[in-house]
Amino acid sequence: MLGGRKLSSSGSRFLGAHRSAFRGTQGDCPRLTTSAAYSKNQLSWTLQIKPSVFSEYRIMCFKSYSMTFACLNRMKSYRLPWTRLYSTSRTTVDSSEVKTFLALAHRWWDEQGVYAPLHSMNDLRVPFIRDNLLKTAADHQPGKPLSGMKILDVGCGGGLLTEPLGRLGASVIGIDPVDENIKTAQHHKSFDPVLDKRIEYRACSLEKIVEETAETFDAVVASEVVEHVIDLEVFIQCCCQVLKPGGSLFITTINKTQLSYALGIVFSEQIAGIVPKGTHTWEKFVSPEKLESILESNGLSVQTVAGMLYNPFSGYWHWSENTSLNYAAHAVKSSMQEHPAPADLL
């Protein structure tokens, strides 16, 4: 109410000022004339204004509106110097997943802790990566079969898979969006001078390094990662872009089945406590058929899909023809087409 009274009084003063101005300059400014017409059913007031007066008021109104909109446009286009536009349409990192792994960053190298299944998984995934890469290698050094190969370990965590690949002679870059994971990985590799030279860690997402590492790597490894990304298709596209023609992509993940929900989430997380609650989201699980479709559409030819089973009582993994739970996939990026020889043209 107070605001309304103040506004009314100020409005009255404004109108009064204009009224007195018109009265004092009758010779210069046209007069405003009003006439009242009363009818039986209604009372109407007709305001008669000369065209020149209306034109002046219209010009004044337009000027005030144009000044107002110009000011608003300047305010809209102005941004604080420390802010920048950021598009999340290309991101693959889920912030909720980052929080989950941040809380467990200090437990990566506890072989009896929550990451015990990943430690045991190395018995399968390291030979799987090594043997498939050696199929394309002309020769290799004894003891360092992956020497000369450059590998990108996406979502490396504390370096559980990065270090074994480095010991096989490969030059490995491990990336992870959780800064604490990278700190743990760097600290652990510092104890081995050989690994310190072969392995490099970066705290970043995959899409952040696509441009600077395009067609750089002989292999990309995404082990137990794709079930945590927010956009699987963008993730696969980025993997393909950083691979050399003929390079290999290795993925281990969880199938999207009722059995994987019952054992992978209900039993493993809620009953047995093998992994912390909230580690996995069933909606993000992907079937081998869907994964193969995404890989093929991005120029990657699937070579192998093999089932993996984990025994929680013995703590060991073994290969299986059944892919309804965990599985591993190997795909190869199509090579660039060679220029045809003259004989081929004929």
mmCIF file of N, CA and C in Angstrom, residues 105-195:
data_model
loop_
_atom_site.group_PDB
_atom_site.id
_atom_site.type_symbol
_atom_site.label_atom_id
_atom_site.label_comp_id
_atom_site.label_asym_id
_atom_site.label_seq_id
_atom_site.Cartn_x
_atom_site.Cartn_y
_atom_site.Cartn_z
ATOM 1 N N ALA A 105 38.347 -42.897 -3.385
ATOM 2 C CA ALA A 105 39.614 -42.698 -4.101
ATOM 3 C C ALA A 105 40.815 -43.263 -3.345
ATOM 4 N N HIS A 106 40.747 -43.291 -2.034
ATOM 5 C CA HIS A 106 41.889 -43.749 -1.238
ATOM 6 C C HIS A 106 41.943 -45.271 -1.088
ATOM 7 N N ARG A 107 40.977 -46.000 -1.663
ATOM 8 C CA ARG A 107 40.899 -47.436 -1.438
ATOM 9 C C ARG A 107 41.233 -48.272 -2.679
ATOM 10 N N TRP A 108 41.772 -47.630 -3.720
ATOM 11 C CA TRP A 108 42.012 -48.337 -4.969
ATOM 12 C C TRP A 108 42.971 -49.525 -4.815
ATOM 13 N N TRP A 109 43.999 -49.376 -4.050
ATOM 14 C CA TRP A 109 45.028 -50.412 -3.984
ATOM 15 C C TRP A 109 44.880 -51.335 -2.783
ATOM 16 N N ASP A 110 43.702 -51.339 -2.180
ATOM 17 C CA ASP A 110 43.381 -52.293 -1.125
ATOM 18 C C ASP A 110 42.820 -53.555 -1.796
ATOM 19 N N GLU A 111 43.647 -54.564 -1.935
ATOM 20 C CA GLU A 111 43.252 -55.763 -2.672
ATOM 21 C C GLU A 111 42.164 -56.574 -1.975
ATOM 22 N N GLN A 112 41.900 -56.286 -0.711
ATOM 23 C CA GLN A 112 40.836 -56.973 0.014
ATOM 24 C C GLN A 112 39.616 -56.077 0.214
ATOM 25 N N GLY A 113 39.643 -54.882 -0.345
ATOM 26 C CA GLY A 113 38.566 -53.918 -0.119
ATOM 27 C C GLY A 113 37.516 -53.945 -1.216
ATOM 28 N N VAL A 114 36.885 -52.794 -1.427
ATOM 29 C CA VAL A 114 35.759 -52.712 -2.358
ATOM 30 C C VAL A 114 36.197 -52.929 -3.807
ATOM 31 N N TYR A 115 37.470 -52.709 -4.109
ATOM 32 C CA TYR A 115 37.949 -52.887 -5.475
ATOM 33 C C TYR A 115 38.625 -54.236 -5.688
ATOM 34 N N ALA A 116 38.420 -55.168 -4.773
ATOM 35 C CA ALA A 116 38.994 -56.505 -4.918
ATOM 36 C C ALA A 116 38.579 -57.187 -6.225
ATOM 37 N N PRO A 117 37.299 -57.090 -6.671
ATOM 38 C CA PRO A 117 36.932 -57.712 -7.948
ATOM 39 C C PRO A 117 37.697 -57.150 -9.135
ATOM 40 N N LEU A 118 38.056 -55.858 -9.098
ATOM 41 C CA LEU A 118 38.821 -55.272 -10.205
ATOM 42 C C LEU A 118 40.267 -55.760 -10.191
ATOM 43 N N HIS A 119 40.828 -55.929 -9.015
ATOM 44 C CA HIS A 119 42.166 -56.503 -8.932
ATOM 45 C C HIS A 119 42.173 -57.909 -9.535
ATOM 46 N N SER A 120 41.168 -58.693 -9.171
ATOM 47 C CA SER A 120 41.087 -60.065 -9.680
ATOM 48 C C SER A 120 40.781 -60.095 -11.176
ATOM 49 N N MET A 121 40.063 -59.097 -11.683
ATOM 50 C CA MET A 121 39.706 -59.062 -13.100
ATOM 51 C C MET A 121 40.930 -58.930 -14.003
ATOM 52 N N ASN A 122 42.035 -58.434 -13.468
ATOM 53 C CA ASN A 122 43.250 -58.311 -14.269
ATOM 54 C C ASN A 122 43.722 -59.656 -14.814
ATOM 55 N N ASP A 123 43.362 -60.743 -14.126
ATOM 56 C CA ASP A 123 43.748 -62.067 -14.598
ATOM 57 C C ASP A 123 43.130 -62.385 -15.954
ATOM 58 N N LEU A 124 42.004 -61.725 -16.272
ATOM 59 C CA LEU A 124 41.354 -61.943 -17.567
ATOM 60 C C LEU A 124 41.606 -60.794 -18.540
ATOM 61 N N ARG A 125 41.433 -59.576 -18.076
ATOM 62 C CA ARG A 125 41.457 -58.454 -19.021
ATOM 63 C C ARG A 125 42.857 -58.103 -19.520
ATOM 64 N N VAL A 126 43.894 -58.301 -18.722
ATOM 65 C CA VAL A 126 45.248 -58.015 -19.199
ATOM 66 C C VAL A 126 45.649 -58.975 -20.329
ATOM 67 N N PRO A 127 45.498 -60.304 -20.180
ATOM 68 C CA PRO A 127 45.806 -61.198 -21.306
ATOM 69 C C PRO A 127 44.890 -60.949 -22.511
ATOM 70 N N PHE A 128 43.636 -60.577 -22.249
ATOM 71 C CA PHE A 128 42.696 -60.310 -23.340
ATOM 72 C C PHE A 128 43.196 -59.151 -24.204
ATOM 73 N N ILE A 129 43.680 -58.098 -23.566
ATOM 74 C CA ILE A 129 44.201 -56.942 -24.295
ATOM 75 C C ILE A 129 45.525 -57.296 -24.975
ATOM 76 N N ARG A 130 46.414 -57.953 -24.244
ATOM 77 C CA ARG A 130 47.733 -58.287 -24.774
ATOM 78 C C ARG A 130 47.646 -59.194 -25.995
ATOM 79 N N ASP A 131 46.887 -60.276 -25.881
ATOM 80 C CA ASP A 131 46.852 -61.270 -26.954
ATOM 81 C C ASP A 131 46.217 -60.702 -28.227
ATOM 82 N N ASN A 132 45.179 -59.885 -28.075
ATOM 83 C CA ASN A 132 44.540 -59.316 -29.267
ATOM 84 C C ASN A 132 45.420 -58.261 -29.928
ATOM 85 N N LEU A 133 46.191 -57.534 -29.145
ATOM 86 C CA LEU A 133 47.109 -56.561 -29.743
ATOM 87 C C LEU A 133 48.264 -57.247 -30.457
ATOM 88 N N LEU A 134 48.721 -58.370 -29.925
ATOM 89 C CA LEU A 134 49.846 -59.076 -30.537
ATOM 90 C C LEU A 134 49.467 -59.711 -31.875
ATOM 91 N N LYS A 135 48.171 -59.869 -32.136
ATOM 92 C CA LYS A 135 47.744 -60.420 -33.419
ATOM 93 C C LYS A 135 48.114 -59.500 -34.571
ATOM 94 N N THR A 136 48.199 -58.210 -34.269
ATOM 95 C CA THR A 136 48.513 -57.238 -35.320
ATOM 96 C C THR A 136 49.976 -56.806 -35.284
ATOM 97 N N ALA A 137 50.726 -57.257 -34.273
ATOM 98 C CA ALA A 137 52.126 -56.850 -34.149
ATOM 99 C C ALA A 137 53.028 -57.785 -34.957
ATOM 100 N N ALA A 138 53.906 -57.180 -35.758
ATOM 101 C CA ALA A 138 54.810 -57.990 -36.581
ATOM 102 C C ALA A 138 55.821 -58.731 -35.715
ATOM 103 N N ASP A 139 56.394 -58.039 -34.765
ATOM 104 C CA ASP A 139 57.335 -58.671 -33.846
ATOM 105 C C ASP A 139 57.258 -57.957 -32.507
ATOM 106 N N HIS A 140 57.766 -58.594 -31.483
ATOM 107 C CA HIS A 140 57.727 -58.000 -30.155
ATOM 108 C C HIS A 140 58.930 -58.468 -29.347
ATOM 109 N N GLN A 141 59.272 -57.664 -28.348
ATOM 110 C CA GLN A 141 60.417 -57.983 -27.512
ATOM 111 C C GLN A 141 60.008 -58.942 -26.400
ATOM 112 N N PRO A 142 60.835 -59.930 -26.100
ATOM 113 C CA PRO A 142 60.543 -60.823 -24.969
ATOM 114 C C PRO A 142 60.512 -60.039 -23.651
ATOM 115 N N GLY A 143 59.480 -60.262 -22.881
ATOM 116 C CA GLY A 143 59.332 -59.558 -21.610
ATOM 117 C C GLY A 143 58.629 -58.221 -21.737
ATOM 118 N N LYS A 144 58.642 -57.650 -22.947
ATOM 119 C CA LYS A 144 57.951 -56.377 -23.201
ATOM 120 C C LYS A 144 57.176 -56.480 -24.509
ATOM 121 N N PRO A 145 56.175 -57.345 -24.546
ATOM 122 C CA PRO A 145 55.470 -57.621 -25.811
ATOM 123 C C PRO A 145 54.742 -56.409 -26.390
ATOM 124 N N LEU A 146 54.353 -55.447 -25.547
ATOM 125 C CA LEU A 146 53.621 -54.278 -26.034
ATOM 126 C C LEU A 146 54.526 -53.064 -26.220
ATOM 127 N N SER A 147 55.820 -53.286 -26.269
ATOM 128 C CA SER A 147 56.765 -52.191 -26.456
ATOM 129 C C SER A 147 56.502 -51.486 -27.788
ATOM 130 N N GLY A 148 56.506 -50.173 -27.760
ATOM 131 C CA GLY A 148 56.267 -49.385 -28.963
ATOM 132 C C GLY A 148 54.814 -49.036 -29.184
ATOM 133 N N MET A 149 53.906 -49.608 -28.392
ATOM 134 C CA MET A 149 52.480 -49.305 -28.529
ATOM 135 C C MET A 149 52.062 -48.215 -27.549
ATOM 136 N N LYS A 150 51.149 -47.377 -28.009
ATOM 137 C CA LYS A 150 50.628 -46.301 -27.182
ATOM 138 C C LYS A 150 49.167 -46.594 -26.850
ATOM 139 N N ILE A 151 48.867 -46.649 -25.559
ATOM 140 C CA ILE A 151 47.535 -47.055 -25.101
ATOM 141 C C ILE A 151 46.926 -45.945 -24.240
ATOM 142 N N LEU A 152 45.640 -45.728 -24.420
ATOM 143 C CA LEU A 152 44.886 -44.787 -23.587
ATOM 144 C C LEU A 152 43.958 -45.582 -22.675
ATOM 145 N N ASP A 153 44.123 -45.424 -21.369
ATOM 146 C CA ASP A 153 43.269 -46.087 -20.388
ATOM 147 C C ASP A 153 42.261 -45.055 -19.878
ATOM 148 N N VAL A 154 41.012 -45.173 -20.342
ATOM 149 C CA VAL A 154 39.967 -44.209 -20.007
ATOM 150 C C VAL A 154 39.274 -44.634 -18.717
ATOM 151 N N GLY A 155 39.124 -43.696 -17.786
ATOM 152 C CA GLY A 155 38.547 -44.032 -16.496
ATOM 153 C C GLY A 155 39.480 -44.937 -15.728
ATOM 154 N N CYS A 156 40.756 -44.557 -15.672
ATOM 155 C CA CYS A 156 41.797 -45.439 -15.113
ATOM 156 C C CYS A 156 41.695 -45.613 -13.610
ATOM 157 N N GLY A 157 40.948 -44.730 -12.917
ATOM 158 C CA GLY A 157 40.849 -44.840 -11.465
ATOM 159 C C GLY A 157 42.208 -44.684 -10.819
ATOM 160 N N GLY A 158 42.566 -45.640 -9.969
ATOM 161 C CA GLY A 158 43.854 -45.596 -9.292
ATOM 162 C C GLY A 158 44.985 -46.234 -10.057
ATOM 163 N N GLY A 159 44.716 -46.685 -11.302
ATOM 164 C CA GLY A 159 45.760 -47.276 -12.134
ATOM 165 C C GLY A 159 45.866 -48.780 -12.044
ATOM 166 N N LEU A 160 44.783 -49.457 -11.656
ATOM 167 C CA LEU A 160 44.837 -50.915 -11.480
ATOM 168 C C LEU A 160 45.143 -51.645 -12.780
ATOM 169 N N LEU A 161 44.642 -51.137 -13.898
ATOM 170 C CA LEU A 161 44.914 -51.747 -15.194
ATOM 171 C C LEU A 161 46.038 -51.021 -15.922
ATOM 172 N N THR A 162 46.226 -49.758 -15.634
ATOM 173 C CA THR A 162 47.266 -48.968 -16.307
ATOM 174 C C THR A 162 48.649 -49.529 -16.021
ATOM 175 N N GLU A 163 48.923 -49.866 -14.794
ATOM 176 C CA GLU A 163 50.258 -50.349 -14.417
ATOM 177 C C GLU A 163 50.615 -51.686 -15.072
ATOM 178 N N PRO A 164 49.738 -52.691 -15.087
ATOM 179 C CA PRO A 164 50.099 -53.942 -15.778
ATOM 180 C C PRO A 164 50.381 -53.738 -17.260
ATOM 181 N N LEU A 165 49.637 -52.831 -17.911
ATOM 182 C CA LEU A 165 49.892 -52.558 -19.325
ATOM 183 C C LEU A 165 51.247 -51.880 -19.501
ATOM 184 N N GLY A 166 51.608 -51.012 -18.559
ATOM 185 C CA GLY A 166 52.918 -50.383 -18.603
ATOM 186 C C GLY A 166 54.041 -51.388 -18.394
ATOM 187 N N ARG A 167 53.826 -52.367 -17.552
ATOM 188 C CA ARG A 167 54.855 -53.390 -17.309
ATOM 189 C C ARG A 167 55.069 -54.282 -18.527
ATOM 190 N N LEU A 168 54.070 -54.342 -19.403
ATOM 191 C CA LEU A 168 54.213 -55.110 -20.641
ATOM 192 C C LEU A 168 54.961 -54.330 -21.712
ATOM 193 N N GLY A 169 55.396 -53.128 -21.373
ATOM 194 C CA GLY A 169 56.211 -52.346 -22.290
ATOM 195 C C GLY A 169 55.483 -51.224 -22.998
ATOM 196 N N ALA A 170 54.169 -51.116 -22.835
ATOM 197 C CA ALA A 170 53.410 -50.082 -23.547
ATOM 198 C C ALA A 170 53.618 -48.719 -22.909
ATOM 199 N N SER A 171 53.458 -47.686 -23.729
ATOM 200 C CA SER A 171 53.416 -46.315 -23.237
ATOM 201 C C SER A 171 51.947 -45.979 -23.001
ATOM 202 N N VAL A 172 51.577 -45.739 -21.745
ATOM 203 C CA VAL A 172 50.163 -45.639 -21.369
ATOM 204 C C VAL A 172 49.858 -44.261 -20.798
ATOM 205 N N ILE A 173 48.736 -43.705 -21.251
ATOM 206 C CA ILE A 173 48.195 -42.491 -20.655
ATOM 207 C C ILE A 173 46.889 -42.872 -19.972
ATOM 208 N N GLY A 174 46.807 -42.628 -18.690
ATOM 209 C CA GLY A 174 45.590 -42.913 -17.926
ATOM 210 C C GLY A 174 44.880 -41.618 -17.602
ATOM 211 N N ILE A 175 43.593 -41.550 -17.918
ATOM 212 C CA ILE A 175 42.808 -40.352 -17.641
ATOM 213 C C ILE A 175 41.615 -40.711 -16.769
ATOM 214 N N ASP A 176 41.228 -39.776 -15.933
ATOM 215 C CA ASP A 176 40.085 -39.977 -15.051
ATOM 216 C C ASP A 176 39.562 -38.595 -14.643
ATOM 217 N N PRO A 177 38.230 -38.403 -14.597
ATOM 218 C CA PRO A 177 37.690 -37.092 -14.224
ATOM 219 C C PRO A 177 37.798 -36.774 -12.740
ATOM 220 N N VAL A 178 38.100 -37.781 -11.914
ATOM 221 C CA VAL A 178 38.212 -37.579 -10.469
ATOM 222 C C VAL A 178 39.668 -37.280 -10.135
ATOM 223 N N ASP A 179 39.934 -36.084 -9.692
ATOM 224 C CA ASP A 179 41.299 -35.649 -9.415
ATOM 225 C C ASP A 179 41.954 -36.496 -8.325
ATOM 226 N N GLU A 180 41.188 -36.904 -7.331
ATOM 227 C CA GLU A 180 41.750 -37.715 -6.245
ATOM 228 C C GLU A 180 42.181 -39.096 -6.739
ATOM 229 N N ASN A 181 41.475 -39.635 -7.720
ATOM 230 C CA ASN A 181 41.898 -40.905 -8.309
ATOM 231 C C ASN A 181 43.273 -40.778 -8.969
ATOM 232 N N ILE A 182 43.458 -39.692 -9.694
ATOM 233 C CA ILE A 182 44.739 -39.468 -10.370
ATOM 234 C C ILE A 182 45.864 -39.288 -9.361
ATOM 235 N N LYS A 183 45.590 -38.601 -8.274
ATOM 236 C CA LYS A 183 46.613 -38.435 -7.235
ATOM 237 C C LYS A 183 47.019 -39.782 -6.647
ATOM 238 N N THR A 184 46.033 -40.640 -6.424
ATOM 239 C CA THR A 184 46.329 -41.979 -5.903
ATOM 240 C C THR A 184 47.168 -42.775 -6.899
ATOM 241 N N ALA A 185 46.796 -42.703 -8.186
ATOM 242 C CA ALA A 185 47.530 -43.434 -9.222
ATOM 243 C C ALA A 185 48.964 -42.922 -9.353
ATOM 244 N N GLN A 186 49.146 -41.622 -9.328
ATOM 245 C CA GLN A 186 50.494 -41.055 -9.440
ATOM 246 C C GLN A 186 51.368 -41.434 -8.253
ATOM 247 N N HIS A 187 50.769 -41.434 -7.095
ATOM 248 C CA HIS A 187 51.531 -41.802 -5.898
ATOM 249 C C HIS A 187 51.986 -43.259 -5.965
ATOM 250 N N HIS A 188 51.091 -44.144 -6.447
ATOM 251 C CA HIS A 188 51.431 -45.566 -6.482
ATOM 252 C C HIS A 188 52.489 -45.870 -7.524
ATOM 253 N N LYS A 189 52.444 -45.237 -8.678
ATOM 254 C CA LYS A 189 53.427 -45.531 -9.726
ATOM 255 C C LYS A 189 54.797 -44.955 -9.390
ATOM 256 N N SER A 190 54.842 -43.976 -8.489
ATOM 257 C CA SER A 190 56.126 -43.349 -8.143
ATOM 258 C C SER A 190 57.080 -44.320 -7.460
ATOM 259 N N PHE A 191 56.559 -45.441 -6.944
ATOM 260 C CA PHE A 191 57.412 -46.425 -6.294
ATOM 261 C C PHE A 191 58.186 -47.280 -7.292
ATOM 262 N N ASP A 192 57.789 -47.238 -8.563
ATOM 263 C CA ASP A 192 58.448 -48.036 -9.598
ATOM 264 C C ASP A 192 59.033 -47.084 -10.643
ATOM 265 N N PRO A 193 60.356 -46.914 -10.677
ATOM 266 C CA PRO A 193 60.973 -45.975 -11.633
ATOM 267 C C PRO A 193 60.666 -46.312 -13.091
ATOM 268 N N VAL A 194 60.528 -47.605 -13.407
ATOM 269 C CA VAL A 194 60.229 -48.001 -14.784
ATOM 270 C C VAL A 194 58.844 -47.510 -15.190
ATOM 271 N N LEU A 195 57.854 -47.741 -14.318
ATOM 272 C CA LEU A 195 56.502 -47.285 -14.612
ATOM 273 C C LEU A 195 56.413 -45.768 -14.644
#
